[in-house]
Amino acid sequence: MGVTCIARWPLALPNSMPQFVGHILNLPNVEHRGRWKCSARSFRSSVHPERFLYTLVYGENAHILLEDRKSLERPAALEKIRFEQEAAEQAAATVSAPPMEDDDVIILDAAGQEPGAVLPKAKNIPLPLHFRTTFISLKPPSTFEQFLGQVKAKWGSRPGNAGIEGVTFTIGTDWIIRVGFIQAGSGHKGVMLETEYLPLQTFPPTTDGQPPAILAEFVASIVPQSHADYTFLPMRFSEEQWSEILGSADDAQPKPLGATEGEYSYGFEYATPHPSDWGSGFTQERRSAFLLLRMMLDEKLLV
């Protein structure tokens, strides 16, 4: 698991792919690792039109981004709950026991305590059922189709889809390179290159969203001079934010597949056992899948 950056050529045509591939194959210590292919689809709730669902099939896994545009993002929702909890605790602290005179007859309750001896407790503010975005993964991808067929609320497929098709390379033991052309609907939307540097485990904090210098310099060294007009996909996620994104589905209580009453099957990522590499290489695949989905949405390649 390393750190990834994505470079884009929005106007490049598919026939420019041989130039990229040929240039990379001439690099020292490069090895061709096979085909790179992923496909994305978009759905919208027929009951709650503000809810969207985006899927990315990546190899043997399906990655799903749920978005409720009326809900708060996780940090804002947790801050709101913290504020409400503090207000409830302060309100409970102001409630005092009723005054009693010395000659009053004290009647104990069933618990053997004086009336008013037990002050009301502040209620615990529950977590929302979901935040604005929830990112989950399924293996195999067919599990997602089973889920859509079993939930009671309906998700309607939206017109148009997007995908990436290309090849994967490695350079030595430190670098993984994926290059492919993007297709949205029936049109071509340029070429992208994803570079992963394995020795770097934590993404350094940045203010401008640009990748670390070692990644930016490496990309500049492997692309043809005729295609130096690329742009980097902004990377503004800290490790804490990545932890929230990749663990966003873990806040919900798991339920059996198809047992949910709503259209957010909280916990349906547990429908199949986690693969053995769930915490290592699979985590990096989830990062890559999330970035690819965000790129497609931000650049209107997927609607």
Tab-separated table of C-alpha atoms in Angstrom:
chain	number	residue	atom	x	y	z
A	1	MET	CA	0.000	0.000	0.000
A	2	GLY	CA	1.503	3.305	-1.100
A	3	VAL	CA	0.552	6.826	-2.081
A	4	THR	CA	-1.233	7.557	-5.352
A	5	CYS	CA	-1.580	10.511	-7.689
A	6	ILE	CA	-3.649	10.892	-10.865
A	7	ALA	CA	-2.701	12.918	-13.950
A	8	ARG	CA	-5.223	13.769	-16.690
A	9	TRP	CA	-5.126	14.699	-20.363
A	10	PRO	CA	-8.775	15.723	-20.965
A	11	LEU	CA	-8.349	16.312	-24.707
A	12	ALA	CA	-6.153	13.327	-25.568
A	13	LEU	CA	-7.647	10.846	-28.032
A	14	PRO	CA	-7.564	7.044	-27.645
A	15	ASN	CA	-5.103	6.799	-30.551
A	16	SER	CA	-2.531	8.545	-28.336
A	17	MET	CA	-2.421	5.506	-26.041
A	18	PRO	CA	0.292	3.734	-28.106
A	19	GLN	CA	2.580	6.730	-27.512
A	20	PHE	CA	2.124	6.498	-23.757
A	21	VAL	CA	2.520	2.725	-23.685
A	22	GLY	CA	5.544	2.729	-25.992
A	23	HIS	CA	7.260	5.449	-23.982
A	24	ILE	CA	6.684	3.641	-20.677
A	25	LEU	CA	7.871	0.292	-22.080
A	26	ASN	CA	11.211	1.912	-22.957
A	27	LEU	CA	11.841	2.885	-19.332
A	28	PRO	CA	14.430	0.832	-17.394
A	29	ASN	CA	13.199	-2.041	-15.191
A	30	VAL	CA	9.632	-1.753	-16.463
A	31	GLU	CA	7.343	-4.788	-16.603
A	32	HIS	CA	3.932	-5.114	-18.215
A	33	ARG	CA	1.489	-6.445	-15.597
A	34	GLY	CA	-1.705	-6.790	-17.566
A	35	ARG	CA	-4.931	-5.062	-18.417
A	36	TRP	CA	-6.435	-2.230	-16.389
A	37	LYS	CA	-10.194	-1.885	-16.642
A	38	CYS	CA	-12.946	-0.446	-14.485
A	39	SER	CA	-16.515	0.621	-15.186
A	40	ALA	CA	-18.821	3.027	-13.347
A	41	ARG	CA	-22.598	3.375	-13.190
A	42	SER	CA	-24.982	5.848	-11.596
A	43	PHE	CA	-28.315	5.314	-9.808
A	44	ARG	CA	-30.885	7.607	-8.212
A	45	SER	CA	-33.527	6.883	-5.612
A	46	SER	CA	-37.090	6.856	-6.905
A	47	VAL	CA	-38.331	7.573	-3.357
A	48	HIS	CA	-35.786	10.154	-2.175
A	49	PRO	CA	-34.520	12.015	-5.264
A	50	GLU	CA	-31.733	13.669	-3.254
A	51	ARG	CA	-30.034	10.285	-2.804
A	52	PHE	CA	-27.565	8.976	-5.372
A	53	LEU	CA	-25.574	5.777	-5.663
A	54	TYR	CA	-22.428	5.357	-7.761
A	55	THR	CA	-20.668	2.055	-8.395
A	56	LEU	CA	-17.207	1.275	-9.727
A	57	VAL	CA	-16.410	-2.312	-10.681
A	58	TYR	CA	-12.661	-2.696	-10.254
A	59	GLY	CA	-11.348	-6.187	-10.969
A	60	GLU	CA	-13.051	-8.640	-8.625
A	61	ASN	CA	-14.549	-5.954	-6.393
A	62	ALA	CA	-17.395	-3.454	-6.560
A	63	HIS	CA	-16.926	-0.113	-4.781
A	64	ILE	CA	-20.022	1.906	-3.952
A	65	LEU	CA	-20.383	5.577	-3.065
A	66	LEU	CA	-23.726	6.508	-1.484
A	67	GLU	CA	-24.561	10.203	-1.375
A	68	ASP	CA	-27.467	11.870	0.437
A	69	ARG	CA	-27.321	15.534	-0.498
A	70	LYS	CA	-29.629	16.558	2.351
A	71	SER	CA	-27.412	15.042	5.048
A	72	LEU	CA	-24.331	16.526	6.675
A	73	GLU	CA	-20.784	15.408	6.054
A	74	ARG	CA	-19.384	13.257	8.849
A	75	PRO	CA	-17.269	15.971	10.596
A	76	ALA	CA	-20.155	18.485	10.551
A	77	ALA	CA	-22.646	15.866	11.774
A	78	LEU	CA	-20.385	14.797	14.652
A	79	GLU	CA	-19.820	18.424	15.651
A	80	LYS	CA	-23.592	19.019	15.666
A	81	ILE	CA	-24.117	15.937	17.854
A	82	ARG	CA	-21.365	17.068	20.239
A	83	PHE	CA	-23.004	20.494	20.589
A	84	GLU	CA	-26.452	18.969	21.213
A	85	GLN	CA	-25.003	16.492	23.747
A	86	GLU	CA	-23.296	19.274	25.696
A	87	ALA	CA	-26.527	21.304	25.701
A	88	ALA	CA	-28.494	18.287	26.994
A	89	GLU	CA	-25.944	17.656	29.757
A	90	GLN	CA	-26.009	21.306	30.824
A	91	ALA	CA	-29.812	21.266	30.922
A	92	ALA	CA	-29.805	18.122	33.074
A	93	ALA	CA	-27.247	19.652	35.440
A	94	THR	CA	-29.515	22.620	36.153
A	95	VAL	CA	-32.347	20.388	37.409
A	96	SER	CA	-32.188	20.164	41.202
A	97	ALA	CA	-34.011	17.919	43.645
A	98	PRO	CA	-37.237	19.368	45.093
A	99	PRO	CA	-36.741	21.084	48.480
A	100	MET	CA	-37.850	19.116	51.554
A	101	GLU	CA	-38.629	20.329	55.084
A	102	ASP	CA	-37.189	18.611	58.151
A	103	ASP	CA	-40.588	17.383	59.314
A	104	ASP	CA	-41.653	16.036	55.922
A	105	VAL	CA	-42.536	12.374	55.751
A	106	ILE	CA	-40.089	10.717	53.384
A	107	ILE	CA	-41.554	7.995	51.224
A	108	LEU	CA	-39.053	5.783	49.496
A	109	ASP	CA	-39.676	4.638	45.975
A	110	ALA	CA	-39.471	1.052	44.693
A	111	ALA	CA	-35.704	1.379	44.362
A	112	GLY	CA	-35.404	2.430	48.029
A	113	GLN	CA	-34.428	6.017	47.210
A	114	GLU	CA	-35.896	9.352	48.164
A	115	PRO	CA	-37.945	11.203	45.568
A	116	GLY	CA	-35.676	13.552	43.686
A	117	ALA	CA	-32.544	11.783	44.885
A	118	VAL	CA	-31.880	10.494	41.378
A	119	LEU	CA	-31.613	13.438	39.046
A	120	PRO	CA	-32.636	13.051	35.413
A	121	LYS	CA	-29.828	11.941	33.156
A	122	ALA	CA	-28.942	13.681	29.946
A	123	LYS	CA	-30.103	11.717	26.942
A	124	ASN	CA	-27.487	10.349	24.585
A	125	ILE	CA	-27.763	11.895	21.141
A	126	PRO	CA	-27.652	8.976	18.660
A	127	LEU	CA	-25.552	8.940	15.524
A	128	PRO	CA	-27.489	9.511	12.296
A	129	LEU	CA	-28.273	6.437	10.229
A	130	HIS	CA	-25.908	7.762	7.581
A	131	PHE	CA	-23.847	10.811	6.704
A	132	ARG	CA	-23.749	12.707	3.426
A	133	THR	CA	-21.445	10.116	1.869
A	134	THR	CA	-20.862	6.459	2.660
A	135	PHE	CA	-18.215	4.417	0.862
A	136	ILE	CA	-18.423	0.623	0.946
A	137	SER	CA	-17.002	-2.304	-1.002
A	138	LEU	CA	-18.327	-5.701	-2.031
A	139	LYS	CA	-16.713	-8.881	-3.259
A	140	PRO	CA	-17.679	-10.322	-5.683
A	141	PRO	CA	-19.386	-7.555	-7.727
A	142	SER	CA	-22.460	-9.749	-8.290
A	143	THR	CA	-23.351	-9.222	-4.622
A	144	PHE	CA	-24.322	-5.665	-5.511
A	145	GLU	CA	-26.907	-6.881	-8.030
A	146	GLN	CA	-28.319	-9.213	-5.355
A	147	PHE	CA	-28.607	-6.286	-2.976
A	148	LEU	CA	-30.446	-4.098	-5.494
A	149	GLY	CA	-32.873	-6.943	-6.124
A	150	GLN	CA	-33.684	-7.415	-2.434
A	151	VAL	CA	-34.068	-3.923	-0.987
A	152	LYS	CA	-37.631	-2.623	-0.795
A	153	ALA	CA	-36.888	0.941	-1.878
A	154	LYS	CA	-35.968	1.300	-5.534
A	155	TRP	CA	-32.864	2.675	-7.179
A	156	GLY	CA	-33.268	3.607	-10.825
A	157	SER	CA	-30.342	3.372	-13.206
A	158	ARG	CA	-29.452	6.743	-14.722
A	159	PRO	CA	-28.547	7.192	-18.391
A	160	GLY	CA	-24.877	7.188	-19.197
A	161	ASN	CA	-21.910	5.407	-17.680
A	162	ALA	CA	-18.162	5.793	-17.590
A	163	GLY	CA	-15.154	3.539	-17.710
A	164	ILE	CA	-11.399	3.335	-18.012
A	165	GLU	CA	-9.500	0.837	-20.132
A	166	GLY	CA	-5.738	0.572	-20.302
A	167	VAL	CA	-2.690	-1.298	-19.018
A	168	THR	CA	-0.716	-1.693	-15.787
A	169	PHE	CA	3.076	-1.578	-15.403
A	170	THR	CA	5.560	-1.839	-12.562
A	171	ILE	CA	8.998	-0.256	-12.366
A	172	GLY	CA	11.239	-2.154	-9.991
A	173	THR	CA	9.560	-2.878	-6.669
A	174	ASP	CA	8.612	0.710	-5.811
A	175	TRP	CA	6.336	1.978	-8.583
A	176	ILE	CA	3.014	0.926	-10.094
A	177	ILE	CA	1.777	2.747	-13.206
A	178	ARG	CA	-1.691	2.502	-14.719
A	179	VAL	CA	-2.515	4.344	-17.917
A	180	GLY	CA	-5.798	4.224	-19.809
A	181	PHE	CA	-8.316	6.189	-21.835
A	182	ILE	CA	-11.595	7.334	-20.324
A	183	GLN	CA	-14.957	6.757	-21.936
A	184	ALA	CA	-18.161	8.469	-20.789
A	185	GLY	CA	-21.329	7.399	-22.544
A	186	SER	CA	-20.420	6.954	-26.197
A	187	GLY	CA	-17.645	9.568	-26.199
A	188	HIS	CA	-13.957	9.550	-25.325
A	189	LYS	CA	-12.893	11.880	-22.509
A	190	GLY	CA	-9.123	11.821	-22.620
A	191	VAL	CA	-6.353	9.779	-21.045
A	192	MET	CA	-5.380	9.396	-17.399
A	193	LEU	CA	-2.333	8.047	-15.614
A	194	GLU	CA	-2.350	6.751	-12.059
A	195	THR	CA	0.998	6.442	-10.307
A	196	GLU	CA	1.508	4.652	-7.006
A	197	TYR	CA	4.696	4.923	-4.941
A	198	LEU	CA	4.779	1.948	-2.575
A	199	PRO	CA	7.490	3.002	-0.052
A	200	LEU	CA	5.555	6.155	0.906
A	201	GLN	CA	2.814	4.990	3.270
A	202	THR	CA	1.341	8.324	4.377
A	203	PHE	CA	0.260	11.135	2.100
A	204	PRO	CA	2.044	14.339	3.209
A	205	PRO	CA	-0.296	17.237	4.078
A	206	THR	CA	-0.654	19.775	1.254
A	207	THR	CA	-2.433	23.097	0.917
A	208	ASP	CA	-2.760	23.248	-2.863
A	209	GLY	CA	-3.857	19.656	-3.446
A	210	GLN	CA	-0.753	18.859	-5.497
A	211	PRO	CA	0.998	15.484	-5.105
A	212	PRO	CA	4.309	15.151	-3.242
A	213	ALA	CA	7.351	16.294	-5.201
A	214	ILE	CA	8.642	12.740	-5.636
A	215	LEU	CA	5.413	11.733	-7.404
A	216	ALA	CA	5.185	14.908	-9.500
A	217	GLU	CA	8.798	14.559	-10.643
A	218	PHE	CA	8.330	10.881	-11.451
A	219	VAL	CA	5.264	11.586	-13.603
A	220	ALA	CA	7.201	14.293	-15.463
A	221	SER	CA	9.968	11.776	-16.169
A	222	ILE	CA	7.772	9.015	-17.621
A	223	VAL	CA	5.370	10.886	-19.928
A	224	PRO	CA	6.311	11.789	-23.508
A	225	GLN	CA	7.446	15.375	-24.047
A	226	SER	CA	4.628	15.772	-26.548
A	227	HIS	CA	2.127	15.198	-23.723
A	228	ALA	CA	3.487	17.479	-21.000
A	229	ASP	CA	0.185	19.394	-20.785
A	230	TYR	CA	-1.334	17.197	-18.064
A	231	THR	CA	-3.055	18.316	-14.874
A	232	PHE	CA	-3.085	16.556	-11.510
A	233	LEU	CA	-6.291	15.563	-9.782
A	234	PRO	CA	-6.356	17.574	-6.516
A	235	MET	CA	-5.512	15.441	-3.468
A	236	ARG	CA	-6.794	17.221	-0.370
A	237	PHE	CA	-7.387	14.268	1.931
A	238	SER	CA	-5.396	13.944	5.136
A	239	GLU	CA	-4.789	10.518	6.659
A	240	GLU	CA	-7.523	11.273	9.209
A	241	GLN	CA	-9.959	12.061	6.401
A	242	TRP	CA	-8.936	8.901	4.563
A	243	SER	CA	-9.647	6.922	7.721
A	244	GLU	CA	-13.136	8.431	7.852
A	245	ILE	CA	-13.765	7.794	4.144
A	246	LEU	CA	-12.560	4.196	4.129
A	247	GLY	CA	-14.287	3.426	7.426
A	248	SER	CA	-17.483	5.386	6.759
A	249	ALA	CA	-19.637	2.271	6.538
A	250	ASP	CA	-18.363	0.910	9.852
A	251	ASP	CA	-20.438	3.395	11.889
A	252	ALA	CA	-23.641	1.576	10.955
A	253	GLN	CA	-24.959	-1.569	12.583
A	254	PRO	CA	-24.762	-4.539	10.190
A	255	LYS	CA	-27.964	-6.252	9.097
A	256	PRO	CA	-28.514	-9.402	7.027
A	257	LEU	CA	-28.558	-8.839	3.302
A	258	GLY	CA	-32.035	-7.736	2.249
A	259	ALA	CA	-33.286	-7.224	5.809
A	260	THR	CA	-33.271	-3.443	5.682
A	261	GLU	CA	-36.461	-1.415	5.504
A	262	GLY	CA	-34.869	1.496	3.681
A	263	GLU	CA	-32.719	1.897	0.652
A	264	TYR	CA	-29.464	2.294	2.541
A	265	SER	CA	-28.635	-1.271	3.469
A	266	TYR	CA	-26.409	-0.289	6.358
A	267	GLY	CA	-23.721	-2.862	6.807
A	268	PHE	CA	-24.365	-4.756	3.583
A	269	GLU	CA	-20.606	-4.691	3.071
A	270	TYR	CA	-20.718	-7.675	5.430
A	271	ALA	CA	-22.765	-9.693	2.937
A	272	THR	CA	-19.617	-11.632	1.999
A	273	PRO	CA	-16.487	-12.291	4.084
A	274	HIS	CA	-13.702	-9.744	3.842
A	275	PRO	CA	-10.910	-10.924	1.515
A	276	SER	CA	-7.596	-11.893	3.082
A	277	ASP	CA	-5.903	-8.687	1.851
A	278	TRP	CA	-8.685	-6.424	3.152
A	279	GLY	CA	-6.294	-4.416	5.295
A	280	SER	CA	-3.340	-4.076	2.918
A	281	GLY	CA	-3.519	-4.056	-0.881
A	282	PHE	CA	-7.290	-3.900	-0.806
A	283	THR	CA	-7.168	-0.659	1.177
A	284	GLN	CA	-5.089	0.922	-1.569
A	285	GLU	CA	-7.556	-0.312	-4.179
A	286	ARG	CA	-10.345	1.369	-2.204
A	287	ARG	CA	-8.392	4.634	-2.158
A	288	SER	CA	-7.887	4.388	-5.896
A	289	ALA	CA	-11.557	3.540	-6.511
A	290	PHE	CA	-12.753	6.457	-4.378
A	291	LEU	CA	-10.465	8.896	-6.227
A	292	LEU	CA	-11.604	7.584	-9.609
A	293	LEU	CA	-15.262	8.010	-8.667
A	294	ARG	CA	-14.621	11.525	-7.343
A	295	MET	CA	-12.739	12.413	-10.531
A	296	MET	CA	-15.609	11.173	-12.710
A	297	LEU	CA	-18.154	13.126	-10.657
A	298	ASP	CA	-16.126	16.336	-10.353
A	299	GLU	CA	-15.427	16.421	-14.082
A	300	LYS	CA	-19.015	15.516	-15.021
A	301	LEU	CA	-17.955	12.232	-16.603
A	302	LEU	CA	-20.545	10.467	-14.445
A	303	VAL	CA	-23.876	12.098	-13.563
